[in-house]
Amino acid sequence: MTLPTRQLGTLTVSAIGLGCMNLSHAYGTPPPADEGARLLNRALDLGVTLLDTAALYGGGRNEALIADAVGHRRGDYVLASKCVLGLREGKRILDGSPEAIAWSIDQSLQRLRTDHIDLMYLHRADPAVPIEDSVAALVRAKEAGKIGALGLSEMASDTIRRAHAVHPVTAVQTEYSPAVRNPEIAVLETCRALDIGFVAFSPVGRGLLAGGVRDDAYASGDLRLSMPRFTGENLRHNLSIAARFADLASSLGITPAQLSLAWLLARGAIPIPGTTSVAHLEEDVGAAEVTLPAEAIAAVEAILPPGKLRGARYPRAAQAQVTTETFPDEELA
């Protein structure tokens, strides 16, 4: 199968990619490796040509899974990974020093069993290291043939511009969905001005806009347990909004997840939904065939204007590593 394509610099990718994190990290116990492999291969069969992973995900296990599952199909997809964030002895670390970046890239290449990663992101900006120094480390890796394009994740507009001045940035990745509108403050405009592609992670609101969250009885290890908007009274308020969103999707003859993804496609983003379910994967990919009329887009934005959800989107420690702009009245942990 084929999907519509979009450009990330010189890279041609499917309009909807696959975020691979869920297969190894963050949402409770990950599926067995054979199930993860089945999903990855099904994604490629459906025409998905952008696979997004990171050194952080499962402490490298996600990269190894991709190598095991679809390494033999390396020519079928654009491979994106990330450095700077990682796991050390089970604890999340942030290190944007050139030495750490060089080491991380080499480790990723080993786990992915490849000599080239098409797109390498700085997963976060390290406040202890000038962004120019971190980008320069990526440039050296590119000159050595280890990586292709350069990307940034969850960074503010001014940081993007500083990075781009060192070397052209191909992609910026930030959480973006009808429920999380922070890129609209400045990042999207900056990407348009600099001709940088925009990739939206968590495009269905970490399940909230896909019917995947009904209460806060999450499995142990689910990161939503630590996210203020996904627990307690905040969640109950947010679920009432998600119900209105689902009603709108039903009136359009599509699923809530497809409505969220189609809304992002209409705004020029490349969403990378993640899932452990082949059925949900097929549902997500189906959004590429949805064209929303202007009144549906307006209805989405009336239900979920910026700041409509209650609760911070990150816990305090994670928010401290994010420089993407926040709204003046946004709740922060």
PDB file of N, CA and C in Angstrom, residues 231-300:
ATOM      1  N   THR A 231      -5.013  12.652  35.764  1.00  0.00           N
ATOM      2  CA  THR A 231      -5.449  12.030  37.018  1.00  0.00           C
ATOM      3  C   THR A 231      -6.457  12.916  37.747  1.00  0.00           C
ATOM      4  N   GLY A 232      -7.217  12.285  38.633  1.00  0.00           N
ATOM      5  CA  GLY A 232      -8.094  12.998  39.554  1.00  0.00           C
ATOM      6  C   GLY A 232      -9.149  13.861  38.892  1.00  0.00           C
ATOM      7  N   GLU A 233      -9.445  14.986  39.547  1.00  0.00           N
ATOM      8  CA  GLU A 233     -10.483  15.890  39.068  1.00  0.00           C
ATOM      9  C   GLU A 233     -10.121  16.503  37.717  1.00  0.00           C
ATOM     10  N   ASN A 234      -8.835  16.734  37.505  1.00  0.00           N
ATOM     11  CA  ASN A 234      -8.424  17.245  36.188  1.00  0.00           C
ATOM     12  C   ASN A 234      -8.868  16.287  35.085  1.00  0.00           C
ATOM     13  N   LEU A 235      -8.614  15.000  35.282  1.00  0.00           N
ATOM     14  CA  LEU A 235      -8.974  14.029  34.259  1.00  0.00           C
ATOM     15  C   LEU A 235     -10.481  13.976  34.057  1.00  0.00           C
ATOM     16  N   ARG A 236     -11.237  14.004  35.134  1.00  0.00           N
ATOM     17  CA  ARG A 236     -12.690  13.946  34.983  1.00  0.00           C
ATOM     18  C   ARG A 236     -13.211  15.121  34.143  1.00  0.00           C
ATOM     19  N   HIS A 237     -12.653  16.296  34.378  1.00  0.00           N
ATOM     20  CA  HIS A 237     -13.024  17.459  33.563  1.00  0.00           C
ATOM     21  C   HIS A 237     -12.622  17.235  32.109  1.00  0.00           C
ATOM     22  N   ASN A 238     -11.406  16.738  31.898  1.00  0.00           N
ATOM     23  CA  ASN A 238     -10.897  16.565  30.540  1.00  0.00           C
ATOM     24  C   ASN A 238     -11.639  15.468  29.775  1.00  0.00           C
ATOM     25  N   LEU A 239     -12.098  14.446  30.484  1.00  0.00           N
ATOM     26  CA  LEU A 239     -12.868  13.393  29.830  1.00  0.00           C
ATOM     27  C   LEU A 239     -14.201  13.918  29.304  1.00  0.00           C
ATOM     28  N   SER A 240     -14.777  14.894  29.991  1.00  0.00           N
ATOM     29  CA  SER A 240     -16.036  15.457  29.507  1.00  0.00           C
ATOM     30  C   SER A 240     -15.827  16.195  28.181  1.00  0.00           C
ATOM     31  N   ILE A 241     -14.665  16.816  28.035  1.00  0.00           N
ATOM     32  CA  ILE A 241     -14.337  17.495  26.775  1.00  0.00           C
ATOM     33  C   ILE A 241     -14.056  16.458  25.685  1.00  0.00           C
ATOM     34  N   ALA A 242     -13.338  15.405  26.060  1.00  0.00           N
ATOM     35  CA  ALA A 242     -13.039  14.344  25.098  1.00  0.00           C
ATOM     36  C   ALA A 242     -14.320  13.695  24.585  1.00  0.00           C
ATOM     37  N   ALA A 243     -15.343  13.617  25.426  1.00  0.00           N
ATOM     38  CA  ALA A 243     -16.623  13.038  25.000  1.00  0.00           C
ATOM     39  C   ALA A 243     -17.274  13.899  23.920  1.00  0.00           C
ATOM     40  N   ARG A 244     -17.174  15.213  24.058  1.00  0.00           N
ATOM     41  CA  ARG A 244     -17.715  16.110  23.027  1.00  0.00           C
ATOM     42  C   ARG A 244     -16.931  15.956  21.724  1.00  0.00           C
ATOM     43  N   PHE A 245     -15.642  15.791  21.846  1.00  0.00           N
ATOM     44  CA  PHE A 245     -14.788  15.580  20.676  1.00  0.00           C
ATOM     45  C   PHE A 245     -15.186  14.275  19.973  1.00  0.00           C
ATOM     46  N   ALA A 246     -15.433  13.231  20.757  1.00  0.00           N
ATOM     47  CA  ALA A 246     -15.836  11.939  20.184  1.00  0.00           C
ATOM     48  C   ALA A 246     -17.189  12.049  19.493  1.00  0.00           C
ATOM     49  N   ASP A 247     -18.099  12.825  20.068  1.00  0.00           N
ATOM     50  CA  ASP A 247     -19.407  13.024  19.435  1.00  0.00           C
ATOM     51  C   ASP A 247     -19.265  13.703  18.075  1.00  0.00           C
ATOM     52  N   LEU A 248     -18.358  14.675  18.005  1.00  0.00           N
ATOM     53  CA  LEU A 248     -18.119  15.350  16.729  1.00  0.00           C
ATOM     54  C   LEU A 248     -17.580  14.362  15.706  1.00  0.00           C
ATOM     55  N   ALA A 249     -16.615  13.528  16.116  1.00  0.00           N
ATOM     56  CA  ALA A 249     -16.061  12.532  15.198  1.00  0.00           C
ATOM     57  C   ALA A 249     -17.156  11.599  14.689  1.00  0.00           C
ATOM     58  N   SER A 250     -18.028  11.163  15.600  1.00  0.00           N
ATOM     59  CA  SER A 250     -19.112  10.264  15.211  1.00  0.00           C
ATOM     60  C   SER A 250     -20.026  10.915  14.181  1.00  0.00           C
ATOM     61  N   SER A 251     -20.296  12.205  14.363  1.00  0.00           N
ATOM     62  CA  SER A 251     -21.165  12.913  13.420  1.00  0.00           C
ATOM     63  C   SER A 251     -20.538  13.023  12.040  1.00  0.00           C
ATOM     64  N   LEU A 252     -19.203  12.908  11.981  1.00  0.00           N
ATOM     65  CA  LEU A 252     -18.469  12.984  10.710  1.00  0.00           C
ATOM     66  C   LEU A 252     -18.226  11.600  10.108  1.00  0.00           C
ATOM     67  N   GLY A 253     -18.613  10.558  10.839  1.00  0.00           N
ATOM     68  CA  GLY A 253     -18.443   9.201  10.353  1.00  0.00           C
ATOM     69  C   GLY A 253     -17.032   8.672  10.469  1.00  0.00           C
ATOM     70  N   ILE A 254     -16.246   9.225  11.382  1.00  0.00           N
ATOM     71  CA  ILE A 254     -14.877   8.775  11.608  1.00  0.00           C
ATOM     72  C   ILE A 254     -14.662   8.569  13.096  1.00  0.00           C
ATOM     73  N   THR A 255     -13.517   8.014  13.472  1.00  0.00           N
ATOM     74  CA  THR A 255     -13.214   7.803  14.877  1.00  0.00           C
ATOM     75  C   THR A 255     -12.563   9.050  15.468  1.00  0.00           C
ATOM     76  N   PRO A 256     -12.575   9.189  16.793  1.00  0.00           N
ATOM     77  CA  PRO A 256     -11.900  10.350  17.396  1.00  0.00           C
ATOM     78  C   PRO A 256     -10.423  10.437  17.028  1.00  0.00           C
ATOM     79  N   ALA A 257      -9.736   9.305  17.000  1.00  0.00           N
ATOM     80  CA  ALA A 257      -8.318   9.328  16.627  1.00  0.00           C
ATOM     81  C   ALA A 257      -8.153   9.854  15.205  1.00  0.00           C
ATOM     82  N   GLN A 258      -8.994   9.425  14.298  1.00  0.00           N
ATOM     83  CA  GLN A 258      -8.907   9.900  12.920  1.00  0.00           C
ATOM     84  C   GLN A 258      -9.212  11.384  12.814  1.00  0.00           C
ATOM     85  N   LEU A 259     -10.140  11.866  13.640  1.00  0.00           N
ATOM     86  CA  LEU A 259     -10.439  13.296  13.632  1.00  0.00           C
ATOM     87  C   LEU A 259      -9.221  14.096  14.073  1.00  0.00           C
ATOM     88  N   SER A 260      -8.554  13.645  15.127  1.00  0.00           N
ATOM     89  CA  SER A 260      -7.378  14.345  15.622  1.00  0.00           C
ATOM     90  C   SER A 260      -6.260  14.341  14.573  1.00  0.00           C
ATOM     91  N   LEU A 261      -6.018  13.193  13.959  1.00  0.00           N
ATOM     92  CA  LEU A 261      -4.948  13.085  12.972  1.00  0.00           C
ATOM     93  C   LEU A 261      -5.266  13.882  11.716  1.00  0.00           C
ATOM     94  N   ALA A 262      -6.523  13.836  11.269  1.00  0.00           N
ATOM     95  CA  ALA A 262      -6.908  14.602  10.083  1.00  0.00           C
ATOM     96  C   ALA A 262      -6.792  16.101  10.333  1.00  0.00           C
ATOM     97  N   TRP A 263      -7.108  16.529  11.564  1.00  0.00           N
ATOM     98  CA  TRP A 263      -6.955  17.942  11.921  1.00  0.00           C
ATOM     99  C   TRP A 263      -5.487  18.360  11.815  1.00  0.00           C
ATOM    100  N   LEU A 264      -4.588  17.513  12.291  1.00  0.00           N
ATOM    101  CA  LEU A 264      -3.162  17.813  12.205  1.00  0.00           C
ATOM    102  C   LEU A 264      -2.680  17.839  10.757  1.00  0.00           C
ATOM    103  N   LEU A 265      -3.138  16.895   9.958  1.00  0.00           N
ATOM    104  CA  LEU A 265      -2.758  16.878   8.549  1.00  0.00           C
ATOM    105  C   LEU A 265      -3.220  18.158   7.850  1.00  0.00           C
ATOM    106  N   ALA A 266      -4.396  18.619   8.208  1.00  0.00           N
ATOM    107  CA  ALA A 266      -4.915  19.848   7.607  1.00  0.00           C
ATOM    108  C   ALA A 266      -4.070  21.063   7.985  1.00  0.00           C
ATOM    109  N   ARG A 267      -3.375  20.980   9.103  1.00  0.00           N
ATOM    110  CA  ARG A 267      -2.534  22.080   9.559  1.00  0.00           C
ATOM    111  C   ARG A 267      -1.085  21.927   9.091  1.00  0.00           C
ATOM    112  N   GLY A 268      -0.825  20.925   8.272  1.00  0.00           N
ATOM    113  CA  GLY A 268       0.498  20.766   7.675  1.00  0.00           C
ATOM    114  C   GLY A 268       1.481  19.954   8.485  1.00  0.00           C
ATOM    115  N   ALA A 269       1.040  19.391   9.603  1.00  0.00           N
ATOM    116  CA  ALA A 269       1.933  18.592  10.437  1.00  0.00           C
ATOM    117  C   ALA A 269       2.025  17.162   9.924  1.00  0.00           C
ATOM    118  N   ILE A 270       3.094  16.480  10.308  1.00  0.00           N
ATOM    119  CA  ILE A 270       3.249  15.048  10.058  1.00  0.00           C
ATOM    120  C   ILE A 270       3.079  14.359  11.408  1.00  0.00           C
ATOM    121  N   PRO A 271       1.912  13.778  11.677  1.00  0.00           N
ATOM    122  CA  PRO A 271       1.704  13.129  12.966  1.00  0.00           C
ATOM    123  C   PRO A 271       2.366  11.761  13.023  1.00  0.00           C
ATOM    124  N   ILE A 272       2.848  11.403  14.212  1.00  0.00           N
ATOM    125  CA  ILE A 272       3.464  10.084  14.398  1.00  0.00           C
ATOM    126  C   ILE A 272       2.784   9.389  15.578  1.00  0.00           C
ATOM    127  N   PRO A 273       1.544   8.930  15.394  1.00  0.00           N
ATOM    128  CA  PRO A 273       0.860   8.240  16.487  1.00  0.00           C
ATOM    129  C   PRO A 273       1.591   6.956  16.858  1.00  0.00           C
ATOM    130  N   GLY A 274       1.499   6.600  18.125  1.00  0.00           N
ATOM    131  CA  GLY A 274       2.071   5.351  18.593  1.00  0.00           C
ATOM    132  C   GLY A 274       0.976   4.447  19.105  1.00  0.00           C
ATOM    133  N   THR A 275       1.172   3.155  18.991  1.00  0.00           N
ATOM    134  CA  THR A 275       0.187   2.200  19.461  1.00  0.00           C
ATOM    135  C   THR A 275       0.847   0.837  19.611  1.00  0.00           C
ATOM    136  N   THR A 276       0.223  -0.024  20.391  1.00  0.00           N
ATOM    137  CA  THR A 276       0.656  -1.425  20.478  1.00  0.00           C
ATOM    138  C   THR A 276      -0.352  -2.338  19.801  1.00  0.00           C
ATOM    139  N   SER A 277      -1.391  -1.762  19.193  1.00  0.00           N
ATOM    140  CA  SER A 277      -2.487  -2.516  18.590  1.00  0.00           C
ATOM    141  C   SER A 277      -2.470  -2.376  17.078  1.00  0.00           C
ATOM    142  N   VAL A 278      -2.464  -3.497  16.380  1.00  0.00           N
ATOM    143  CA  VAL A 278      -2.516  -3.455  14.919  1.00  0.00           C
ATOM    144  C   VAL A 278      -3.829  -2.829  14.454  1.00  0.00           C
ATOM    145  N   ALA A 279      -4.930  -3.119  15.149  1.00  0.00           N
ATOM    146  CA  ALA A 279      -6.220  -2.536  14.776  1.00  0.00           C
ATOM    147  C   ALA A 279      -6.181  -1.017  14.893  1.00  0.00           C
ATOM    148  N   HIS A 280      -5.561  -0.506  15.964  1.00  0.00           N
ATOM    149  CA  HIS A 280      -5.457   0.941  16.119  1.00  0.00           C
ATOM    150  C   HIS A 280      -4.516   1.539  15.074  1.00  0.00           C
ATOM    151  N   LEU A 281      -3.461   0.820  14.749  1.00  0.00           N
ATOM    152  CA  LEU A 281      -2.554   1.267  13.699  1.00  0.00           C
ATOM    153  C   LEU A 281      -3.313   1.444  12.387  1.00  0.00           C
ATOM    154  N   GLU A 282      -4.119   0.462  12.037  1.00  0.00           N
ATOM    155  CA  GLU A 282      -4.875   0.540  10.790  1.00  0.00           C
ATOM    156  C   GLU A 282      -5.879   1.683  10.834  1.00  0.00           C
ATOM    157  N   GLU A 283      -6.472   1.904  11.996  1.00  0.00           N
ATOM    158  CA  GLU A 283      -7.385   3.041  12.175  1.00  0.00           C
ATOM    159  C   GLU A 283      -6.643   4.354  11.970  1.00  0.00           C
ATOM    160  N   ASP A 284      -5.470   4.470  12.571  1.00  0.00           N
ATOM    161  CA  ASP A 284      -4.688   5.704  12.458  1.00  0.00           C
ATOM    162  C   ASP A 284      -4.322   5.990  11.002  1.00  0.00           C
ATOM    163  N   VAL A 285      -3.830   4.985  10.319  1.00  0.00           N
ATOM    164  CA  VAL A 285      -3.419   5.168   8.930  1.00  0.00           C
ATOM    165  C   VAL A 285      -4.611   5.580   8.065  1.00  0.00           C
ATOM    166  N   GLY A 286      -5.795   5.114   8.421  1.00  0.00           N
ATOM    167  CA  GLY A 286      -6.995   5.485   7.680  1.00  0.00           C
ATOM    168  C   GLY A 286      -7.276   6.974   7.691  1.00  0.00           C
ATOM    169  N   ALA A 287      -6.719   7.691   8.648  1.00  0.00           N
ATOM    170  CA  ALA A 287      -6.930   9.147   8.709  1.00  0.00           C
ATOM    171  C   ALA A 287      -6.344   9.863   7.504  1.00  0.00           C
ATOM    172  N   ALA A 288      -5.392   9.237   6.827  1.00  0.00           N
ATOM    173  CA  ALA A 288      -4.783   9.869   5.651  1.00  0.00           C
ATOM    174  C   ALA A 288      -5.798  10.048   4.531  1.00  0.00           C
ATOM    175  N   GLU A 289      -6.906   9.310   4.589  1.00  0.00           N
ATOM    176  CA  GLU A 289      -7.928   9.406   3.553  1.00  0.00           C
ATOM    177  C   GLU A 289      -9.039  10.382   3.928  1.00  0.00           C
ATOM    178  N   VAL A 290      -8.937  11.003   5.107  1.00  0.00           N
ATOM    179  CA  VAL A 290      -9.979  11.900   5.595  1.00  0.00           C
ATOM    180  C   VAL A 290      -9.641  13.340   5.230  1.00  0.00           C
ATOM    181  N   THR A 291     -10.571  14.019   4.602  1.00  0.00           N
ATOM    182  CA  THR A 291     -10.436  15.450   4.346  1.00  0.00           C
ATOM    183  C   THR A 291     -11.515  16.173   5.130  1.00  0.00           C
ATOM    184  N   LEU A 292     -11.117  16.998   6.052  1.00  0.00           N
ATOM    185  CA  LEU A 292     -12.083  17.689   6.915  1.00  0.00           C
ATOM    186  C   LEU A 292     -12.572  18.969   6.257  1.00  0.00           C
ATOM    187  N   PRO A 293     -13.876  19.189   6.233  1.00  0.00           N
ATOM    188  CA  PRO A 293     -14.379  20.475   5.758  1.00  0.00           C
ATOM    189  C   PRO A 293     -14.030  21.573   6.754  1.00  0.00           C
ATOM    190  N   ALA A 294     -14.045  22.797   6.296  1.00  0.00           N
ATOM    191  CA  ALA A 294     -13.661  23.927   7.150  1.00  0.00           C
ATOM    192  C   ALA A 294     -14.502  24.003   8.409  1.00  0.00           C
ATOM    193  N   GLU A 295     -15.785  23.676   8.302  1.00  0.00           N
ATOM    194  CA  GLU A 295     -16.640  23.768   9.486  1.00  0.00           C
ATOM    195  C   GLU A 295     -16.286  22.712  10.530  1.00  0.00           C
ATOM    196  N   ALA A 296     -15.764  21.564  10.092  1.00  0.00           N
ATOM    197  CA  ALA A 296     -15.334  20.541  11.048  1.00  0.00           C
ATOM    198  C   ALA A 296     -14.071  20.979  11.778  1.00  0.00           C
ATOM    199  N   ILE A 297     -13.148  21.601  11.044  1.00  0.00           N
ATOM    200  CA  ILE A 297     -11.935  22.122  11.672  1.00  0.00           C
ATOM    201  C   ILE A 297     -12.304  23.180  12.710  1.00  0.00           C
ATOM    202  N   ALA A 298     -13.230  24.051  12.351  1.00  0.00           N
ATOM    203  CA  ALA A 298     -13.677  25.087  13.286  1.00  0.00           C
ATOM    204  C   ALA A 298     -14.348  24.473  14.506  1.00  0.00           C
ATOM    205  N   ALA A 299     -15.101  23.398  14.301  1.00  0.00           N
ATOM    206  CA  ALA A 299     -15.777  22.742  15.417  1.00  0.00           C
ATOM    207  C   ALA A 299     -14.769  22.112  16.378  1.00  0.00           C
ATOM    208  N   VAL A 300     -13.719  21.509  15.820  1.00  0.00           N
ATOM    209  CA  VAL A 300     -12.657  20.953  16.674  1.00  0.00           C
ATOM    210  C   VAL A 300     -12.075  22.047  17.558  1.00  0.00           C
TER     211      VAL A 300
END
